Coordinates of C-alpha atoms in Angstrom, one line a residue:
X1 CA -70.8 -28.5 77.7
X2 CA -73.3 -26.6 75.4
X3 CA -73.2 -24.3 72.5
X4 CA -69.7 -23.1 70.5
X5 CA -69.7 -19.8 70.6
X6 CA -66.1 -19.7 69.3
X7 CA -64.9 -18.0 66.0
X8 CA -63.1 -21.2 65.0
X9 CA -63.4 -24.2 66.1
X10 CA -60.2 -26.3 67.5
X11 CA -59.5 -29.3 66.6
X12 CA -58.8 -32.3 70.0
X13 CA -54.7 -33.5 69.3
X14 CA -56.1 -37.0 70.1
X15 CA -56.7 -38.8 66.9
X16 CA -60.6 -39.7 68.2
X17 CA -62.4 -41.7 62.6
X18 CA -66.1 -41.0 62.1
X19 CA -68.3 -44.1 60.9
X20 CA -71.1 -43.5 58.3
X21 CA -74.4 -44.9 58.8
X22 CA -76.6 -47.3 57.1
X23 CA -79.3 -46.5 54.5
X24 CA -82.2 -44.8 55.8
X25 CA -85.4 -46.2 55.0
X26 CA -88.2 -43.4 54.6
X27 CA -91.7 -42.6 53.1
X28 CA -89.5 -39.1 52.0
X29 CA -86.1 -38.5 52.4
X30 CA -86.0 -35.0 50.7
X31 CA -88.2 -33.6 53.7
X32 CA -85.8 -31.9 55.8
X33 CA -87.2 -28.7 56.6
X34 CA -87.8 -27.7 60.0
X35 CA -91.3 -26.0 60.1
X36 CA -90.3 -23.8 63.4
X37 CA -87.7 -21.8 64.6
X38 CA -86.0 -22.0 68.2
X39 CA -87.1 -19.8 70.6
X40 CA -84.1 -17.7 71.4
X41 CA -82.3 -16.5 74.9
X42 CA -79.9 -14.8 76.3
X43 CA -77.0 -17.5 75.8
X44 CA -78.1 -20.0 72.7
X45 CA -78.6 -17.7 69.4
X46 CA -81.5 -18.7 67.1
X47 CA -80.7 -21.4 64.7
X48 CA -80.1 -19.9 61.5
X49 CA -82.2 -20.6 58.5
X50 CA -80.4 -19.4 55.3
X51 CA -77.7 -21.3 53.8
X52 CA -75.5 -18.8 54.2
X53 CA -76.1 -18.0 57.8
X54 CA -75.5 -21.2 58.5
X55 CA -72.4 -21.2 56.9
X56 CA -71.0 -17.9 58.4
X57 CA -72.2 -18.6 62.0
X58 CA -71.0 -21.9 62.1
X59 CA -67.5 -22.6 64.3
X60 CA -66.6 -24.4 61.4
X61 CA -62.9 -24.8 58.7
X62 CA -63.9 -24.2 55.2
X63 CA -61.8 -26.8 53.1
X64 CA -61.3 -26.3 49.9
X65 CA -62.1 -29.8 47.7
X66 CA -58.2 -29.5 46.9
X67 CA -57.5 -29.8 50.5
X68 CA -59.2 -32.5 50.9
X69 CA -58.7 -34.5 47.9
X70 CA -54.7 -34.6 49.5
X71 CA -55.9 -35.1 53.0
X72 CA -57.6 -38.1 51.7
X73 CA -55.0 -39.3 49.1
X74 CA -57.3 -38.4 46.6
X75 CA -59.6 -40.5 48.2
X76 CA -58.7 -44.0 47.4
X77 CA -60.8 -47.0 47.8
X78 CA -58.0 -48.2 50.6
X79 CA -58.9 -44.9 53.0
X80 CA -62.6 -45.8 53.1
X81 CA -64.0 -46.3 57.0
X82 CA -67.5 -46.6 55.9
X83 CA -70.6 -46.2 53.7
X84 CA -74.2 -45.1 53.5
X85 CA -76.8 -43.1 52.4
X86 CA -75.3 -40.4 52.2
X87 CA -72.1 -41.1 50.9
X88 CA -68.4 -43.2 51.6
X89 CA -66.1 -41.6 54.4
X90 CA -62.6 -42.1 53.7
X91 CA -59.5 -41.7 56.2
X92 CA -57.0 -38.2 55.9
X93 CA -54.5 -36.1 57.7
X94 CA -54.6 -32.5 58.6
X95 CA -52.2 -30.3 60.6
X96 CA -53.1 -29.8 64.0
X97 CA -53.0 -26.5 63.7
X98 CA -53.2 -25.4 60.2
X99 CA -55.6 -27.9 59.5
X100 CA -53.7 -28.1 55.9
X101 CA -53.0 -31.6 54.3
X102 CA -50.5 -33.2 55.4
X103 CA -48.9 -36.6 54.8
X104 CA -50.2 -39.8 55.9
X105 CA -49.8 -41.1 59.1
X106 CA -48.0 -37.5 60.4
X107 CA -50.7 -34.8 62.2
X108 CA -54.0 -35.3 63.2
X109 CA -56.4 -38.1 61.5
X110 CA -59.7 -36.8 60.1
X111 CA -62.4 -38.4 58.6
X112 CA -63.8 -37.0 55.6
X113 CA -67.9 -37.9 54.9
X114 CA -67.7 -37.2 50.8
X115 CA -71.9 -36.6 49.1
X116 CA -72.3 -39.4 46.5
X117 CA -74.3 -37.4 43.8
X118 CA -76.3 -39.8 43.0
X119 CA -77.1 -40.5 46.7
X120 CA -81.0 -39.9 47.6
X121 CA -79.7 -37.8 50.5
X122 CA -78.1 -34.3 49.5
X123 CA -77.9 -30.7 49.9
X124 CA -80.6 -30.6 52.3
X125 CA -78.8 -33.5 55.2
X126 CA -75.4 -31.9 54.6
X127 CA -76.7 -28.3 55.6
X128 CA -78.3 -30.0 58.4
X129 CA -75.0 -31.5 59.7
X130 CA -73.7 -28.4 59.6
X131 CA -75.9 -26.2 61.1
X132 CA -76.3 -28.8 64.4
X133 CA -73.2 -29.7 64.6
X134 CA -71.5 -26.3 63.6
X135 CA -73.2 -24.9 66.9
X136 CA -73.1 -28.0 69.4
X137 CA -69.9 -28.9 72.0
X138 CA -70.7 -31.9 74.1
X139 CA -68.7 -34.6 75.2
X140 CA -71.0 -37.0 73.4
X141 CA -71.8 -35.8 70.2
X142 CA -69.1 -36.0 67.4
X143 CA -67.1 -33.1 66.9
X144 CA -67.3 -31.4 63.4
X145 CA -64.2 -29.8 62.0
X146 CA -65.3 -28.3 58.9
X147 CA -66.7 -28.7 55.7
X148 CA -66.3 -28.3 52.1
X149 CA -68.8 -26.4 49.4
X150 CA -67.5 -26.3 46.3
X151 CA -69.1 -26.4 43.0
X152 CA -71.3 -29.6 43.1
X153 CA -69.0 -31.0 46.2
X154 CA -70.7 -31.3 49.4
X155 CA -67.9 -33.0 52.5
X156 CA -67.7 -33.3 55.9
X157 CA -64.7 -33.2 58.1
X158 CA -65.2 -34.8 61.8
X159 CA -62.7 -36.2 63.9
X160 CA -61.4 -39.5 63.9
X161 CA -63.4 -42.4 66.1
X162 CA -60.4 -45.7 66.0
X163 CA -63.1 -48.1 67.0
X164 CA -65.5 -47.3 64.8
X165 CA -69.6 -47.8 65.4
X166 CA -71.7 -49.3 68.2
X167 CA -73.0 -51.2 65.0
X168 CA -69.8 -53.0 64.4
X169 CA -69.1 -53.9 67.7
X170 CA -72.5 -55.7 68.5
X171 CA -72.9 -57.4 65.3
X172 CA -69.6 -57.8 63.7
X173 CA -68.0 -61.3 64.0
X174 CA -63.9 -61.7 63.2
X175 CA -61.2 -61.5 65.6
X176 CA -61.4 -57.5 65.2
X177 CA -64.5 -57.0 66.9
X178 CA -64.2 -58.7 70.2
X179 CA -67.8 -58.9 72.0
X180 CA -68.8 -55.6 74.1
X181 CA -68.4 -56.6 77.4
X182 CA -72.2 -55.7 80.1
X183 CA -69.6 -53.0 81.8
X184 CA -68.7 -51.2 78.3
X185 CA -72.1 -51.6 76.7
X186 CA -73.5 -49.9 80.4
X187 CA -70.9 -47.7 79.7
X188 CA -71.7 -46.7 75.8
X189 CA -75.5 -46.8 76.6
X190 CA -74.9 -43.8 79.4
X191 CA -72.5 -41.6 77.1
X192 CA -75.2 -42.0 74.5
X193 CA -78.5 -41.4 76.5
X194 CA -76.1 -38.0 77.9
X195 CA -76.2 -37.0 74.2
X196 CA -79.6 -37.7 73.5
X197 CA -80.7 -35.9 76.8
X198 CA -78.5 -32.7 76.3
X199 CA -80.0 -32.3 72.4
X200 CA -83.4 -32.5 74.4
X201 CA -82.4 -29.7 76.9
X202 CA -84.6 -27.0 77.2
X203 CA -81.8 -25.2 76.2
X204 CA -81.6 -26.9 72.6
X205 CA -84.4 -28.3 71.9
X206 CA -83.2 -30.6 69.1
X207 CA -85.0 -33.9 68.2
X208 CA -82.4 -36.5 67.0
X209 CA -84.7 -38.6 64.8
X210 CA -82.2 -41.4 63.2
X211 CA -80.8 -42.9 66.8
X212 CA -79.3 -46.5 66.5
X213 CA -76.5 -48.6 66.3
X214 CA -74.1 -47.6 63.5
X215 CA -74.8 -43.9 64.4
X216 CA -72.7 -44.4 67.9
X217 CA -69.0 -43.7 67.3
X218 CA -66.8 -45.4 69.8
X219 CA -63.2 -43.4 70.5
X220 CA -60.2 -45.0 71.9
X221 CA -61.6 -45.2 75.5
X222 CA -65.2 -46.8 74.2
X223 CA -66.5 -43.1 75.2
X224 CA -69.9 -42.9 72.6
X225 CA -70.5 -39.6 70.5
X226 CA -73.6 -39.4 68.5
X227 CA -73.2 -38.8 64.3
X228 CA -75.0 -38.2 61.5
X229 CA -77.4 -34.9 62.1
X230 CA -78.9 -35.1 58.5
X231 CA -82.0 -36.4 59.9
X232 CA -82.0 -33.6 63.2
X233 CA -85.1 -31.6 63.2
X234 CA -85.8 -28.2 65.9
X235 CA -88.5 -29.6 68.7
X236 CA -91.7 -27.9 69.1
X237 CA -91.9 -24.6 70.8
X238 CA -94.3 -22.4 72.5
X239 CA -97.5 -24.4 73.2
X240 CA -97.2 -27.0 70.4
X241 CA -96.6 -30.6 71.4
X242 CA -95.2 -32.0 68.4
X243 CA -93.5 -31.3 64.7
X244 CA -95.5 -32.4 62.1
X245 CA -93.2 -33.9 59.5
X246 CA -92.9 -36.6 56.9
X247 CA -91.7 -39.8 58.2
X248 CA -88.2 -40.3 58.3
X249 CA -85.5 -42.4 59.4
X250 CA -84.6 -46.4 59.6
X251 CA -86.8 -49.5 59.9
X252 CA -87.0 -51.0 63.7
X253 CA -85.9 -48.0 65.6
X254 CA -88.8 -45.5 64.6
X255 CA -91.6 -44.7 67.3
X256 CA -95.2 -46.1 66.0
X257 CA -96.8 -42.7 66.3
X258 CA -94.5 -41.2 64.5
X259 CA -95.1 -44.0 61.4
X260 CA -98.5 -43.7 62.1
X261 CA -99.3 -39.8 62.1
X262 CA -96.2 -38.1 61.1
X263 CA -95.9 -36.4 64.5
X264 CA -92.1 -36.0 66.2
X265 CA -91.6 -35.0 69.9
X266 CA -88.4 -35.9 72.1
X267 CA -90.5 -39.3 73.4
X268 CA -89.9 -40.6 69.5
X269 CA -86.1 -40.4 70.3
X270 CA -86.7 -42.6 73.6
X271 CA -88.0 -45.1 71.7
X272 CA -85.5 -45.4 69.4
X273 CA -83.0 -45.9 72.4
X274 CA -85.4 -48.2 73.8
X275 CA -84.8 -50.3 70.6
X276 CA -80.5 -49.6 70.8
X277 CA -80.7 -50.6 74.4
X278 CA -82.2 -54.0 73.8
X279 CA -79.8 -54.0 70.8
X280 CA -77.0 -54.4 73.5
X281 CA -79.1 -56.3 76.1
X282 CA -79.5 -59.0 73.6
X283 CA -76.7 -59.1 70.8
X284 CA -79.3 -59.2 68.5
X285 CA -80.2 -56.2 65.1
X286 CA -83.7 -54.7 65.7
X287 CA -84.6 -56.3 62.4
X288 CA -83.0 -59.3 61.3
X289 CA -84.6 -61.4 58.1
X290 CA -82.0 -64.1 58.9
X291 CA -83.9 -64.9 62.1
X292 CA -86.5 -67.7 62.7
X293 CA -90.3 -66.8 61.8
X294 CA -91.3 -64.7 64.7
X295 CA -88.1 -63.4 65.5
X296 CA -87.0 -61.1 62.4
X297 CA -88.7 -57.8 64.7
X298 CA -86.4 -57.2 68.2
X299 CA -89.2 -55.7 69.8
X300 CA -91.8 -58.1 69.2
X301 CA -89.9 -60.9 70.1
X302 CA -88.7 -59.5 72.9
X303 CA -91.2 -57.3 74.6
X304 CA -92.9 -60.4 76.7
X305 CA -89.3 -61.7 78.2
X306 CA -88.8 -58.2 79.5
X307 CA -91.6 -58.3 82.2
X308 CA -90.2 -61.2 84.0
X309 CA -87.3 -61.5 86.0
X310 CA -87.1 -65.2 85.5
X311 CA -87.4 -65.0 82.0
X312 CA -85.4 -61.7 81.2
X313 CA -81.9 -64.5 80.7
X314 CA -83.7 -65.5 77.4
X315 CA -83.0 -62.1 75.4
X316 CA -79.5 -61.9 77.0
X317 CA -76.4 -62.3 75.0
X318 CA -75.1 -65.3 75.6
X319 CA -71.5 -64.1 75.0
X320 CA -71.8 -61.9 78.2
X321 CA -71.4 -65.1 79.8
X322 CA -72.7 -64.2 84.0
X323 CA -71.1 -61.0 83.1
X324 CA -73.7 -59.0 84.8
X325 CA -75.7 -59.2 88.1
X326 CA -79.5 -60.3 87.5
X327 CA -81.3 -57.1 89.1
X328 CA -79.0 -55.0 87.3
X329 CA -80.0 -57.1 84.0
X330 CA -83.6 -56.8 85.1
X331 CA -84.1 -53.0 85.6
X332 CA -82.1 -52.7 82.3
X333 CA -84.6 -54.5 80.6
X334 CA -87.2 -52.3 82.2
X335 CA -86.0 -49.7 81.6
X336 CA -86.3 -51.0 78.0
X337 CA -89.4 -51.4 78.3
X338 CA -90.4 -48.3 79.4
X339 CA -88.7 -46.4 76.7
X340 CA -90.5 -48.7 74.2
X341 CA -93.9 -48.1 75.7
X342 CA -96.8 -47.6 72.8
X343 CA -97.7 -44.6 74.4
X344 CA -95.2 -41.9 74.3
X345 CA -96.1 -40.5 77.8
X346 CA -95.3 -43.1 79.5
X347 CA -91.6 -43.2 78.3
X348 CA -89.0 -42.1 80.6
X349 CA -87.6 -38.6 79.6
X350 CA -83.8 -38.8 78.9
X351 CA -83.1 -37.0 82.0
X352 CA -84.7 -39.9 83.4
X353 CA -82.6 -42.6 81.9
X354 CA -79.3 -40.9 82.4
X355 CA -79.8 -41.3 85.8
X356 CA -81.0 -44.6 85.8
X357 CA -78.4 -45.7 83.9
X358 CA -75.5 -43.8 85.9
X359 CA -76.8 -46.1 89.0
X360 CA -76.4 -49.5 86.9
X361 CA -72.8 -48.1 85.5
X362 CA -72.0 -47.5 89.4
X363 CA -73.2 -51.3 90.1
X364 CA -70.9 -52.6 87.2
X365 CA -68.1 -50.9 88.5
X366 CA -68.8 -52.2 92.0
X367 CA -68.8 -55.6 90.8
X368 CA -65.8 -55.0 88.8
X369 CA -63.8 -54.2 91.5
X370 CA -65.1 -57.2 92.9
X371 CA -63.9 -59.6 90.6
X372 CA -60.5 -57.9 90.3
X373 CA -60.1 -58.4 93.9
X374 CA -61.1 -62.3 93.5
X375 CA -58.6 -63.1 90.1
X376 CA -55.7 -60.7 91.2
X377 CA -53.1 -62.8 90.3
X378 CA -54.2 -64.8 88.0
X379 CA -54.2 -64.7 84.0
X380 CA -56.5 -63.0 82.5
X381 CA -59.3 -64.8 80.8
X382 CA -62.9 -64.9 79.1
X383 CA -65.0 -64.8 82.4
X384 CA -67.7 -66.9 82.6
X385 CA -70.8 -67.1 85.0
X386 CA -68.5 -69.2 87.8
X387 CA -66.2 -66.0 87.9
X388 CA -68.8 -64.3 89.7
X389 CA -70.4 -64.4 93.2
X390 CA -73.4 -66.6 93.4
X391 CA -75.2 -64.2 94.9
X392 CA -78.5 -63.3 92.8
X393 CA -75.9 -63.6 89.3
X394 CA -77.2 -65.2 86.3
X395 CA -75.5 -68.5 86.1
X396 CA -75.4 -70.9 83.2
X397 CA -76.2 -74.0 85.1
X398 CA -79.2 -72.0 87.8
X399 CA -80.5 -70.5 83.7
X400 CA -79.9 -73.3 81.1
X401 CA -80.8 -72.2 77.2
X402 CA -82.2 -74.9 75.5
X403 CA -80.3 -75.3 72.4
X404 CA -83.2 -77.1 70.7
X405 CA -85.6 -74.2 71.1
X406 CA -86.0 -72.1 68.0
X407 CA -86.0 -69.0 70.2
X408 CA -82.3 -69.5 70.7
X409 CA -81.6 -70.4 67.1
X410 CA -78.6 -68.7 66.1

């Protein structure tokens, strides 16, 4: 799926709420100007520029405030699903086809991203949203209904995501958030590098810049969809190699070049999913103050376990439990690795990693069926290393973790 090239877009009947991400942290958050245009062809149009071709070319519902403001309930504090820079995102409910207010719990559930004024993102990120995400259909990116702009309100309408962000799920403990298990988070890691690698199409040419956790939406089915386009900048075109911009985004998941010179290109947005994907390998935030000295940066601490097969079990979550074979874990890793290479040529394109990944998703599968064939029958329960075939598995007892090493100090 590429471009909408629809009059209106429709709304999926499947309730699938939107999440809002956390703060960015940025040397200049009012830069978001893109400093070149697409080049344009036959079947993608050239991505408007004005404000107002934005807003007449988009596939997009214009809502009035009013609309919204029932949809939502008048948004009150109880209808909240998230908060960030931008703003808080509250729960509604539209008509299906309509796409009037309706009452709660009847129609279709929307989730409405609502400007905070005083917010240091504006204008400039909500016009962004809309003029990526008023253009793009793809399986993985979250689909924008509409949006409001009235007066001083700026809002966004997506569709609903029940389970919420990537974010939650890794990070989150409470009896809500049940741990991902190594065949999901293969799972979500594939249906996020697809998005990533379709925005880098020749075709679109769109450089993500803010990839990470909380900005992976999880629908009923765990299938990811990227959010959160404030940040999106056009890729270079012609003969340039880079966009030179002001640096932008979050703290742990931005490319050192880019922090360094200012200059973007698609391999800055490998990176960053180098720095989700070990996120998921290990359980653990790519910056966490709360760790022991020399393990508040992922990367850093990580980077030497990821060479060595016999030491890759160390940055595992321990709540996978054996869940995973080791050369599956392994190549993961590297692949990691790869993506989080200092120099950006010798990252993996996303191309690249969708395929790699689609081979460990078909190993996880494999295995699954496996162990479905061993327990059928029997209860289900946590599975633990013993569940699985001895065979070249990570077991508990052949990979002890030494409780008394800081390095494992929860």
């Amino acid at each position: 799926m590429g471009i909408c090239l629809s009059a209106r877009i429709k709304a999926e009947t499947s309730p699938s709420h939107t999440g809002e991400s956390s703060k960015h942290v940025s040397a200049d958050v009012n830069d978001i100007s893109r400093s070149s245009s697409k080049s344009s062809s036959s079947s993608v149009p050239p991505t408007p520029r004005s404000e107002g071709e934005i807003l007449q070319s988009s596939n997009l519902k214009s809502f009035s405030f009013a609309d919204l403001k029932m949809a939502t309930r008048n948004f009150r504090p109880d209808s909240v699903l998230g908060e960030g820079g931008f703003g808080s995102v509250f729960k509604g409910w539209i008509d299906e086809n309509s796409f009037a207010a309706s009452k709660p719990g009847t129609g279709m559930i929307i989730a409405v991203k609502k400007l905070n004024l005083e917010s240091f993102q504006g204008h400039k990120e909500w016009l962004a949203e809309v003029n990526y995400l008023g253009q793009f259909c793809h399986p993985h990116l979250v689909k924008l209904i509409g949006y409001c702009l009235e007066d001083e309100h700026r809002l966004l309408v997506y569709e609903f995501m029940p389970r919420g962000s990537l974010e939650n799920h890794l990070f989150r403990r409470g009896s809500y958030f049940q741990p991902l298990s190594w065949n999901l988070r293969i799972k979500v890691a594939l249906d996020a590098a697809k998005g990533l690698a379709f925005l880098h199409s020749a075709e679109t040419k769109v450089i993500y810049r803010d990839f990470k956790t909380s900005n992976i939406l999880l629908d009923t089915n765990y299938t990811a969809k990227l959010s959160d386009f404030g940040l999106a900048k056009d890729g270079p075109t012609g003969d340039k190699s880079h966009v030179s911009t002001r640096v932008m985004g979050t703290y742990g998941y931005a490319a050192p070049e880019y922090l360094a010179t200012g200059h973007l290109t698609v391999r800055s947005d490998i990176y960053s999913f180098g720095v989700v994907l070990l996120e998921m390998l290990s359980g653990r935030r790519a910056v966490d103050k709360n760790r022991p000295s020399g393990e508040h940066n992922l990367v850093e601490w990580a980077r030497p376990y990821l060479t060595n097969k016999r030491k890759i079990f160390r940055i595992l979550d321990s709540r996978l439990e054996g869940q995973y074979s080791l050369d599956v874990a392994y190549k993961a890793a590297n692949l990691a690795l790869r993506c989080l290479s200092t120099e950006p040529k010798f990252r993996p394109s996303m191309d690249e990693v969708v395929k790699e990944l689609d081979q460990f998703n078909d190993s996880t599968k494999e295995m699954a069926n496996t162990l479905g064939n061993q327990t059928t029958g029997q209860r289900h329960r946590r599975r633990s290393a013993g569940d699985l075939p001895k065979a070249n598995v990570v077991s508990a007892a052949a990979y002890p973790r030494p409780s008394a090493s800081p390095l494992f100090t929860k």
